PDB file of C-alpha atoms in Angstrom:
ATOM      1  CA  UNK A   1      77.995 129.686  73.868  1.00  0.00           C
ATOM      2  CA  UNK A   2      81.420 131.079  72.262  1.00  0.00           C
ATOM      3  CA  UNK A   3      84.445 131.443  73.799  1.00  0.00           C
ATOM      4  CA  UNK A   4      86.953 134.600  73.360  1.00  0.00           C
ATOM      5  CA  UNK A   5      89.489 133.312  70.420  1.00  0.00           C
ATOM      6  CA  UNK A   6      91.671 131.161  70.682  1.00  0.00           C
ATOM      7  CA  UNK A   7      90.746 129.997  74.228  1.00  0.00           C
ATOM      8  CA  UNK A   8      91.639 126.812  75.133  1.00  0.00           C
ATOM      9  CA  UNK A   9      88.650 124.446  76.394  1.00  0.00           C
ATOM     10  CA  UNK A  10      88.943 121.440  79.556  1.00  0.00           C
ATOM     11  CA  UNK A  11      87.060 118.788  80.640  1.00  0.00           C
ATOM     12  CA  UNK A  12      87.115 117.438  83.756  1.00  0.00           C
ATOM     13  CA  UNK A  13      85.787 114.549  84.832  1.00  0.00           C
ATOM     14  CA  UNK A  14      84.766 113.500  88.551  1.00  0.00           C
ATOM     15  CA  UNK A  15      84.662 117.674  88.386  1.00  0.00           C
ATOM     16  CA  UNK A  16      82.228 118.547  90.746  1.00  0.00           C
ATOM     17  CA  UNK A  17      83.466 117.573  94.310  1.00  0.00           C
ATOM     18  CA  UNK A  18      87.365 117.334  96.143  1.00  0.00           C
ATOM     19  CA  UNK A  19      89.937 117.078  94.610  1.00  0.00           C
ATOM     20  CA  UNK A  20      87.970 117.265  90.634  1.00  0.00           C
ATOM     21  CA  UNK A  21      86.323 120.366  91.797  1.00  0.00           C
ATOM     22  CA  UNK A  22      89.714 122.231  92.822  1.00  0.00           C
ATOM     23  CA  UNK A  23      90.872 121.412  89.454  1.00  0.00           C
ATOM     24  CA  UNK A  24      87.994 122.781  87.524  1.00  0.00           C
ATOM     25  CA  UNK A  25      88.094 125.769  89.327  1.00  0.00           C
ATOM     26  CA  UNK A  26      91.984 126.205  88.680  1.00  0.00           C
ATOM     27  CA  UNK A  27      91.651 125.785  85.228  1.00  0.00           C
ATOM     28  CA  UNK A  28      89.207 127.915  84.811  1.00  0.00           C
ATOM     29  CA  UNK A  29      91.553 130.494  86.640  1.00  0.00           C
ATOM     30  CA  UNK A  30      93.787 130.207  83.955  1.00  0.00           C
ATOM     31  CA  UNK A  31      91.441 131.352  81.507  1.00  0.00           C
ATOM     32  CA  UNK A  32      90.323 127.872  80.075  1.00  0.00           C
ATOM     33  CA  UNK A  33      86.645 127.310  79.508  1.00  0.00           C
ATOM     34  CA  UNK A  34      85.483 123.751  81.508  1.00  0.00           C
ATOM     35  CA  UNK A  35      83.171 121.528  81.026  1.00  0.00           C
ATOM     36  CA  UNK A  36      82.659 119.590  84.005  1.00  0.00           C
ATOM     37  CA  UNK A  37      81.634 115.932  84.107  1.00  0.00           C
ATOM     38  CA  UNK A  38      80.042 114.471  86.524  1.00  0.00           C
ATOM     39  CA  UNK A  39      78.555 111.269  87.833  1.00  0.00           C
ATOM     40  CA  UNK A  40      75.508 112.079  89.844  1.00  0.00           C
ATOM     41  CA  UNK A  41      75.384 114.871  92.292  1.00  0.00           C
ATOM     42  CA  UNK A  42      73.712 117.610  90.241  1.00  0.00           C
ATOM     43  CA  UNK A  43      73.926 120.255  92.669  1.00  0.00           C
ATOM     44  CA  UNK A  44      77.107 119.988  93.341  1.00  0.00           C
ATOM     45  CA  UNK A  45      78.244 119.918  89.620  1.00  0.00           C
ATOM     46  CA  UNK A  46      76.115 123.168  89.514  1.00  0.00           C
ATOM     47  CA  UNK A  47      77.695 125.165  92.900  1.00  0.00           C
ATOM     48  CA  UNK A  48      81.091 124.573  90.428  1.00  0.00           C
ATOM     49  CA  UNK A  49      79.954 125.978  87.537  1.00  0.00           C
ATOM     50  CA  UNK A  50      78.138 128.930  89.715  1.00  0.00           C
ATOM     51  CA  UNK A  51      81.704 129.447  91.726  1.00  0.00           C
ATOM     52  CA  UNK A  52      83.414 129.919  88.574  1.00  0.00           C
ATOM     53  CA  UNK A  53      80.946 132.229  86.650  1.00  0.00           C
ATOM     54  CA  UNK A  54      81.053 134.238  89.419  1.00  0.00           C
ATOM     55  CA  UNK A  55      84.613 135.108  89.485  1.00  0.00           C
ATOM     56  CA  UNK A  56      84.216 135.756  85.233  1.00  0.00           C
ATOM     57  CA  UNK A  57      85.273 131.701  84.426  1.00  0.00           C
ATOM     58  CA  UNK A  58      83.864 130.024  81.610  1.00  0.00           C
ATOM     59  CA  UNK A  59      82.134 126.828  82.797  1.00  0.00           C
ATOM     60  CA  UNK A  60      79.358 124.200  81.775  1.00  0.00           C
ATOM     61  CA  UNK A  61      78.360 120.659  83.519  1.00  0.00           C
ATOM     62  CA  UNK A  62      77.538 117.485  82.105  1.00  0.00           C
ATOM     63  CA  UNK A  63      76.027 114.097  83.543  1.00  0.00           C
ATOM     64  CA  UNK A  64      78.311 111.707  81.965  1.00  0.00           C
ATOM     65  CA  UNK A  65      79.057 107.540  83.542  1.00  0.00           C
ATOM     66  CA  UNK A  66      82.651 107.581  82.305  1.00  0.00           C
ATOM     67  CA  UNK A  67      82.427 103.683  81.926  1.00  0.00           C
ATOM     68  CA  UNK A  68      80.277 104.046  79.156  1.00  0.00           C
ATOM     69  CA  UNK A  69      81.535 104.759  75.619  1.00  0.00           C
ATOM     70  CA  UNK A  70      78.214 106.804  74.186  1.00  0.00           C
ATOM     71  CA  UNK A  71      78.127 109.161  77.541  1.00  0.00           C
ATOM     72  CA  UNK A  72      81.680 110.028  76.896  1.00  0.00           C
ATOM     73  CA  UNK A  73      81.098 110.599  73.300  1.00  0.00           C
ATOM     74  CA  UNK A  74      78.698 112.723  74.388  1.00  0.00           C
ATOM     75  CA  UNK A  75      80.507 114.628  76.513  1.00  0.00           C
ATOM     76  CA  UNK A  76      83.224 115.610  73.730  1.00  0.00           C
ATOM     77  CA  UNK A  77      80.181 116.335  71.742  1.00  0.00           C
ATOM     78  CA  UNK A  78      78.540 118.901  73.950  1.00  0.00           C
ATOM     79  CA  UNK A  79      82.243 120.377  75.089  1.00  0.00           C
ATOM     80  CA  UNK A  80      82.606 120.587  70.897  1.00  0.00           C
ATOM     81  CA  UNK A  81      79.152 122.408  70.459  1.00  0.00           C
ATOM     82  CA  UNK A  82      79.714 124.791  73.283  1.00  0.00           C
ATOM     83  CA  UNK A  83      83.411 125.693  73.124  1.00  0.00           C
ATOM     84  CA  UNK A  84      84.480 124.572  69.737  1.00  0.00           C
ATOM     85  CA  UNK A  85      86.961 122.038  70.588  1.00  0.00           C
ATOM     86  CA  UNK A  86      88.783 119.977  73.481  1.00  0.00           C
ATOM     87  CA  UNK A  87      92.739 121.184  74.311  1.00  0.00           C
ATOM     88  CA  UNK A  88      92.862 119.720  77.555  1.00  0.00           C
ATOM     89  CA  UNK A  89      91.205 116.416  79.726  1.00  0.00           C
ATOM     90  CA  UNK A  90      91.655 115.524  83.247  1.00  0.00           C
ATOM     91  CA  UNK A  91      90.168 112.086  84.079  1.00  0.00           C
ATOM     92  CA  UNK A  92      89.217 112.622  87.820  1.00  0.00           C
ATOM     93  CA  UNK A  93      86.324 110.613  88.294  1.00  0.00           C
ATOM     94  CA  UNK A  94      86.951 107.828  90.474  1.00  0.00           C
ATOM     95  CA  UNK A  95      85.917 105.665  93.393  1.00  0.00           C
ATOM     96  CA  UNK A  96      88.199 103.976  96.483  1.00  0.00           C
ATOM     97  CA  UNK A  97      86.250 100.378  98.164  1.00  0.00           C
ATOM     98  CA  UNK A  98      89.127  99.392 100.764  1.00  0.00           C
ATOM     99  CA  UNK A  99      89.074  95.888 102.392  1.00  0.00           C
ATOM    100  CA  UNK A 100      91.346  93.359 102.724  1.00  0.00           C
ATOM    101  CA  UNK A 101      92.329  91.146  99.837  1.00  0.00           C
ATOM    102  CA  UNK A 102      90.788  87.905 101.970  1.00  0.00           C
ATOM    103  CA  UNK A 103      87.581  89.791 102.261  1.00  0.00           C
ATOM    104  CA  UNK A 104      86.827  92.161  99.463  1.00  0.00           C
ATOM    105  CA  UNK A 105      83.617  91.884  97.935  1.00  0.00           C
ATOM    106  CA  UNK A 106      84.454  90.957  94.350  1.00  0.00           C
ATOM    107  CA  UNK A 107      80.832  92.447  93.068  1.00  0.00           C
ATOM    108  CA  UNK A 108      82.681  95.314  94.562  1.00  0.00           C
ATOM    109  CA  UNK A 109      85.908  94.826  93.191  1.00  0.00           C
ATOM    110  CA  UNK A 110      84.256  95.136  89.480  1.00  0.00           C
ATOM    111  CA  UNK A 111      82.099  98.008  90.453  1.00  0.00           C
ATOM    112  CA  UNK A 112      85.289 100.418  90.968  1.00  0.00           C
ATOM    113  CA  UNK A 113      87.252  99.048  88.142  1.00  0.00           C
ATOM    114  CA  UNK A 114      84.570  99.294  85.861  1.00  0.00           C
ATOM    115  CA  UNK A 115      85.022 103.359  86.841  1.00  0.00           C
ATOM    116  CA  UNK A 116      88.355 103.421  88.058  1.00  0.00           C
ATOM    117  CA  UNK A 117      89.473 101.012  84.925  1.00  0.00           C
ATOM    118  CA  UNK A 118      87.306 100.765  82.258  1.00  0.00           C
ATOM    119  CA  UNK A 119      86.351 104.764  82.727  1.00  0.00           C
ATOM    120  CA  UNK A 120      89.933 106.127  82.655  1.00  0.00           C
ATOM    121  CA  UNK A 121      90.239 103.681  79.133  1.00  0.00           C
ATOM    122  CA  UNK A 122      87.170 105.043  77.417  1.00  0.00           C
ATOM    123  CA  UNK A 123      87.884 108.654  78.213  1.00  0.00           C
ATOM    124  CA  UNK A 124      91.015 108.453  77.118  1.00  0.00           C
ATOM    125  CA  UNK A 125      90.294 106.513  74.046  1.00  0.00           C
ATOM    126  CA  UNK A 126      87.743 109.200  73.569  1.00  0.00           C
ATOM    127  CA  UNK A 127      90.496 111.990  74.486  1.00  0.00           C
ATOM    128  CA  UNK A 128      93.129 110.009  71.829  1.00  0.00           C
ATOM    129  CA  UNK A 129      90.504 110.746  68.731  1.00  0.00           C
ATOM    130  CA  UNK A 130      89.290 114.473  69.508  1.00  0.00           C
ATOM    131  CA  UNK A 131      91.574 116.323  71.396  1.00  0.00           C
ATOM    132  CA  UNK A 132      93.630 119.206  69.367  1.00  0.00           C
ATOM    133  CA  UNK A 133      97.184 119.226  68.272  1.00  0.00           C
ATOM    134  CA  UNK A 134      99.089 121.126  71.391  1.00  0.00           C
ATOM    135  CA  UNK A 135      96.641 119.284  74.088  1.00  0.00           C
ATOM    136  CA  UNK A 136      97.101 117.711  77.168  1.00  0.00           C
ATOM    137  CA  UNK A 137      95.352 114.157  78.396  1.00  0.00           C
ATOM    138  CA  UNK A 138      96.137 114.216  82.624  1.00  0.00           C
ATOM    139  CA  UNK A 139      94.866 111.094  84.641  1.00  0.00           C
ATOM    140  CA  UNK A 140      94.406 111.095  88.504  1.00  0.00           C
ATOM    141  CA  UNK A 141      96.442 108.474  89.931  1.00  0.00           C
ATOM    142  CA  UNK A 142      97.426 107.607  93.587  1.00  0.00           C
ATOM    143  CA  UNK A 143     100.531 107.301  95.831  1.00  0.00           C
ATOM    144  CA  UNK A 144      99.514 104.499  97.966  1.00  0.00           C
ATOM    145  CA  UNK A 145     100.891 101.928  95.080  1.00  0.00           C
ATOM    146  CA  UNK A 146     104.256 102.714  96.999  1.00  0.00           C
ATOM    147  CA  UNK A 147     103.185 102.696 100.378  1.00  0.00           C
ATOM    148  CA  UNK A 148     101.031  99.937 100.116  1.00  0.00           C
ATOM    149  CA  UNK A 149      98.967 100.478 102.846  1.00  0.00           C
ATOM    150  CA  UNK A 150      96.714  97.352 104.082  1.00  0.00           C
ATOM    151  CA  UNK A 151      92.959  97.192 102.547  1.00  0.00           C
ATOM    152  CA  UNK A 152      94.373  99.517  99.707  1.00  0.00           C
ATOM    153  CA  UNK A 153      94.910  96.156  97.396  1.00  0.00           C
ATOM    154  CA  UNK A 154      92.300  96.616  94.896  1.00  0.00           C
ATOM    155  CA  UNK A 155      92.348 100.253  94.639  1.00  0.00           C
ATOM    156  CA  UNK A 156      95.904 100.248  94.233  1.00  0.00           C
ATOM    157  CA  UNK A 157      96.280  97.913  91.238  1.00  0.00           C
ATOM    158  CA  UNK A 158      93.437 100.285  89.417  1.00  0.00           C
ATOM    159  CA  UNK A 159      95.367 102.982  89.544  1.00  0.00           C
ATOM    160  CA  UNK A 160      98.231 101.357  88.308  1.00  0.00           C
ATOM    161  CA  UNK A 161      96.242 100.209  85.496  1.00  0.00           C
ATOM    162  CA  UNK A 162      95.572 103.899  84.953  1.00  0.00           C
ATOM    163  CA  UNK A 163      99.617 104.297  85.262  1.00  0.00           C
ATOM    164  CA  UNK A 164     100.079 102.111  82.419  1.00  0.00           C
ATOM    165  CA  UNK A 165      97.400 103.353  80.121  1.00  0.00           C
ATOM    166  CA  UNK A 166      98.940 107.212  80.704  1.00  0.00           C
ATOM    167  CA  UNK A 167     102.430 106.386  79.660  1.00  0.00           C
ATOM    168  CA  UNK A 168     101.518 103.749  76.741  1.00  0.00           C
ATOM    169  CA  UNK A 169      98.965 106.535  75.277  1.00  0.00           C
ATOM    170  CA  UNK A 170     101.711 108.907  75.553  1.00  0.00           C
ATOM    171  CA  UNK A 171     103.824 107.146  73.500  1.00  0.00           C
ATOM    172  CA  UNK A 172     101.283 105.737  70.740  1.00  0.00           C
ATOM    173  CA  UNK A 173     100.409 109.665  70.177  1.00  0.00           C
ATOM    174  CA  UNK A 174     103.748 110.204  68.774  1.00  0.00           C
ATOM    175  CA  UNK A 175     103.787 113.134  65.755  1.00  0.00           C
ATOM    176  CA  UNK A 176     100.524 114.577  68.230  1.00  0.00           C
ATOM    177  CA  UNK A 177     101.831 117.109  70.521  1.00  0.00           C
ATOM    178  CA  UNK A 178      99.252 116.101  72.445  1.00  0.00           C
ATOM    179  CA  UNK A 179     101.259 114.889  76.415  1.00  0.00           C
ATOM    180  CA  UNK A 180      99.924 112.208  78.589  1.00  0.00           C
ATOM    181  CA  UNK A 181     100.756 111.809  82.329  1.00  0.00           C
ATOM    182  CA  UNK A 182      99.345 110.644  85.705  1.00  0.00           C
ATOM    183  CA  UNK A 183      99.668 112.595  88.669  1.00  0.00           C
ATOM    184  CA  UNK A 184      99.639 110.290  91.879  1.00  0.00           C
ATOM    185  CA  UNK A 185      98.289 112.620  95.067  1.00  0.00           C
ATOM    186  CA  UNK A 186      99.635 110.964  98.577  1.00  0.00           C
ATOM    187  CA  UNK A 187      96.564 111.454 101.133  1.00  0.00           C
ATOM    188  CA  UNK A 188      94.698 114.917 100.650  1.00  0.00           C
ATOM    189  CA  UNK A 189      91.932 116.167 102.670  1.00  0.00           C
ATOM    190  CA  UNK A 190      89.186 115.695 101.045  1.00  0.00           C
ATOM    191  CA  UNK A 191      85.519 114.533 102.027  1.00  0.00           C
ATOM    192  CA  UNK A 192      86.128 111.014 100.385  1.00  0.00           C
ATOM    193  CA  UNK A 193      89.704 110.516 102.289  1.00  0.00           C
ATOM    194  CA  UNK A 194      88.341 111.854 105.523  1.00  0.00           C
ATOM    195  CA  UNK A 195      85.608 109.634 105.778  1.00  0.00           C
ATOM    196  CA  UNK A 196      85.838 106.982 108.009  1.00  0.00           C
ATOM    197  CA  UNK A 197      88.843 107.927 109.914  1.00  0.00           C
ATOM    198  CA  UNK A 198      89.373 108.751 113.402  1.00  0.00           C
ATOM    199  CA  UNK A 199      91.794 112.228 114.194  1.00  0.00           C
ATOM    200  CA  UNK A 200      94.762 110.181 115.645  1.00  0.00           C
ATOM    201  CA  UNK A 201      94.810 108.201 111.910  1.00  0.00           C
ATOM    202  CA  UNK A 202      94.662 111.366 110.258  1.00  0.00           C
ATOM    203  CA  UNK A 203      97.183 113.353 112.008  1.00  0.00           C
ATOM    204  CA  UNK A 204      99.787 110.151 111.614  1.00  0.00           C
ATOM    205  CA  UNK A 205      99.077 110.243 107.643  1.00  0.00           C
ATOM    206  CA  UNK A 206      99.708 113.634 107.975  1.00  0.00           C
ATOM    207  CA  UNK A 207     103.098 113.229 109.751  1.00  0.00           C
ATOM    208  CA  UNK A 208     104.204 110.995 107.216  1.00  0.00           C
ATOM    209  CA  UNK A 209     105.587 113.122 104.712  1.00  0.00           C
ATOM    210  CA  UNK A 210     108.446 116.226 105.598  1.00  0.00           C
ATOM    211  CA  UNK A 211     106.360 118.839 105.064  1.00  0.00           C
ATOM    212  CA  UNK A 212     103.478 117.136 107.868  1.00  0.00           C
ATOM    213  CA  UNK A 213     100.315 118.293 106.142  1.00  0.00           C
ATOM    214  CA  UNK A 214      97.791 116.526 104.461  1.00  0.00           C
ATOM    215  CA  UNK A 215      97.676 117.826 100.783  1.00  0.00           C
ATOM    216  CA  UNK A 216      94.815 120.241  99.617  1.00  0.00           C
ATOM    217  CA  UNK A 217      92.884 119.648  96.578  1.00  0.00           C
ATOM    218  CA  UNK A 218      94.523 122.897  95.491  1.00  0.00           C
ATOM    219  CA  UNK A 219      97.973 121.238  95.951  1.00  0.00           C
ATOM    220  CA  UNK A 220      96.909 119.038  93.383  1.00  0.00           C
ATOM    221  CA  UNK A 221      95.285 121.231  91.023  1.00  0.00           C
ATOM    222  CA  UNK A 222      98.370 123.329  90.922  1.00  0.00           C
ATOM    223  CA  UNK A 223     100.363 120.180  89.336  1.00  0.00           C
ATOM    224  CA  UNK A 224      97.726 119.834  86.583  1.00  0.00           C
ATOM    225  CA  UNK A 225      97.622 123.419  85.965  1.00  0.00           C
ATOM    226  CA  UNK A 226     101.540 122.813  85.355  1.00  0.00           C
ATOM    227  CA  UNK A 227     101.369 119.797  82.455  1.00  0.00           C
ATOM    228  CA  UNK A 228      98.028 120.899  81.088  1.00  0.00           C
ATOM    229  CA  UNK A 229      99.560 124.328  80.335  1.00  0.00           C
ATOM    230  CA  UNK A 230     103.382 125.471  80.264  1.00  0.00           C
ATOM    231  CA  UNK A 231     104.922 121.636  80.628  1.00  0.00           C
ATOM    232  CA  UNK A 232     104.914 120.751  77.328  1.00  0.00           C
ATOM    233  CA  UNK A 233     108.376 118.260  77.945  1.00  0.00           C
ATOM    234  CA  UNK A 234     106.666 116.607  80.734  1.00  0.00           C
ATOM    235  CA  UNK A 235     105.473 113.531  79.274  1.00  0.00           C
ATOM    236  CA  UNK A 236     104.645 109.959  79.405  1.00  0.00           C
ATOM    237  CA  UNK A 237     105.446 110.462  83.348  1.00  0.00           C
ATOM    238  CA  UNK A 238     103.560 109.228  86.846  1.00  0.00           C
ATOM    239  CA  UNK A 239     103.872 112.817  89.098  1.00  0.00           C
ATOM    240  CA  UNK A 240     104.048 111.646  92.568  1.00  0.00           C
ATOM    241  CA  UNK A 241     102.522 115.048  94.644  1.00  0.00           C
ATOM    242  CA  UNK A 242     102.518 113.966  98.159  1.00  0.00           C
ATOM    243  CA  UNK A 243     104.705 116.624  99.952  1.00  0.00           C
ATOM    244  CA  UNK A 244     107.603 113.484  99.657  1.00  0.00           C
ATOM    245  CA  UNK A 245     106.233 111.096 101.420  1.00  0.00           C
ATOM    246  CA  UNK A 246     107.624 108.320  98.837  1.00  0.00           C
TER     247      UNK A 246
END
């Protein structure tokens, strides 16, 4: 499948649901072709490439663990074969265990760092070695590092591993014009946030920032659309988009 020249190409990663999904579909709004990567749920990788074709978008999915080094390779490869090349990445995927620190389940623990962790290093390792001169590497981070909520303790400190991996890569790609950044969403209503929590809870998380909304995906999307594309002296930076609730 060709592209129209000089298109730019994305993948996304954790691309077919939430907050992944709204990305995707923004990108591809903006006239980049996607490949979307995904972890397990076929059909809903698929409704995301259908929703995009339909409105013209360029868009292909891929079953890809992001932990492991020969699915990601993989990935690049097929987003190569398709498209021709990789301009941007957004590492999405991503999963949240919440307990306290006395009681987490360390089998637990490893299971979302080896994602959370592991997966945002190997993707962008992967994204350091293939993606093109005038490129953009984004990482999904979180806003509850600041506001240190209770039972947040091990998701918090993967994310800030994925902090620290954004702004060293950014700086070890130096003579690149490729940028690297994290953008850290505050709570956004998606079906993985939602879960689990009773109205009162959600209307007090809502309350917490100024504006007294939960984010939308799209609210999110809209600050990667930003760096991937026009924000070209935005880099080596944690975006906190939360409506300023920190």
């Amino acid at each position: 499948m060709n592209t129209t020249i000089g298109q730019r190409v994305a993948i996304v990663t954790g691309g077919s649901r939430g907050i992944g999904r709204a990305i995707a579909e923004r990108l591809a709004s903006d006239g980049l072709a996607v490949v979307i990567a995904y972890g397990n749920n076929t059909d809903e990788a698929d409704k995301t490439v259908d929703g995009i074709a339909a409105k013209g978008g360029w868009a292909i999915a891929v079953k890809a663990d992001v932990s492991d080094e020969d699915a990601v390779n993989e990935l690049f490869d097929k987003a190569e074969k398709e498209y021709g090349g990789v301009d941007v990445v957004v590492n999405s995927a991503g999963i949240m265990i919440l307990d306290t620190v006395a009681n987490f389940d360390l089998t637990k623990l490893d299971r979302m760092h080896r994602t959370n962790i592991r997966g945002t290093f190997v993707v962008n390792q992967r994204a350091a070695r293939r993606v093109r001169s005038g490129g953009a590497i984004i990482n999904l981070s979180t806003s509850v590092k600041k506001l240190a909520f209770p039972t947040y303790a091990a998701y918090a400190a993967s994310k800030g591993a994925v902090d620290a991996i954004s702004l060293v890569l950014a700086k070890e790609l130096r003579g690149r014009d490729i940028t690297v950044n994290a953008v850290a969403p505050g709570p956004t209503a998606t079906e993985l946030f939602l879960e689990g929590k009773d109205a009162e809870t959600i209307d007090r998380l809502a309350k917490m920032n100024p504006i007294e909304r939960l984010g939308r995906p799209e609210d999110i999307a809209e600050v990667v659309s930003f760096i991937a594309g026009p924000a070209r002296w935005v880099n080596g930076q944690t975006i906190y988009a939360n409506g300023g609730m920190v």
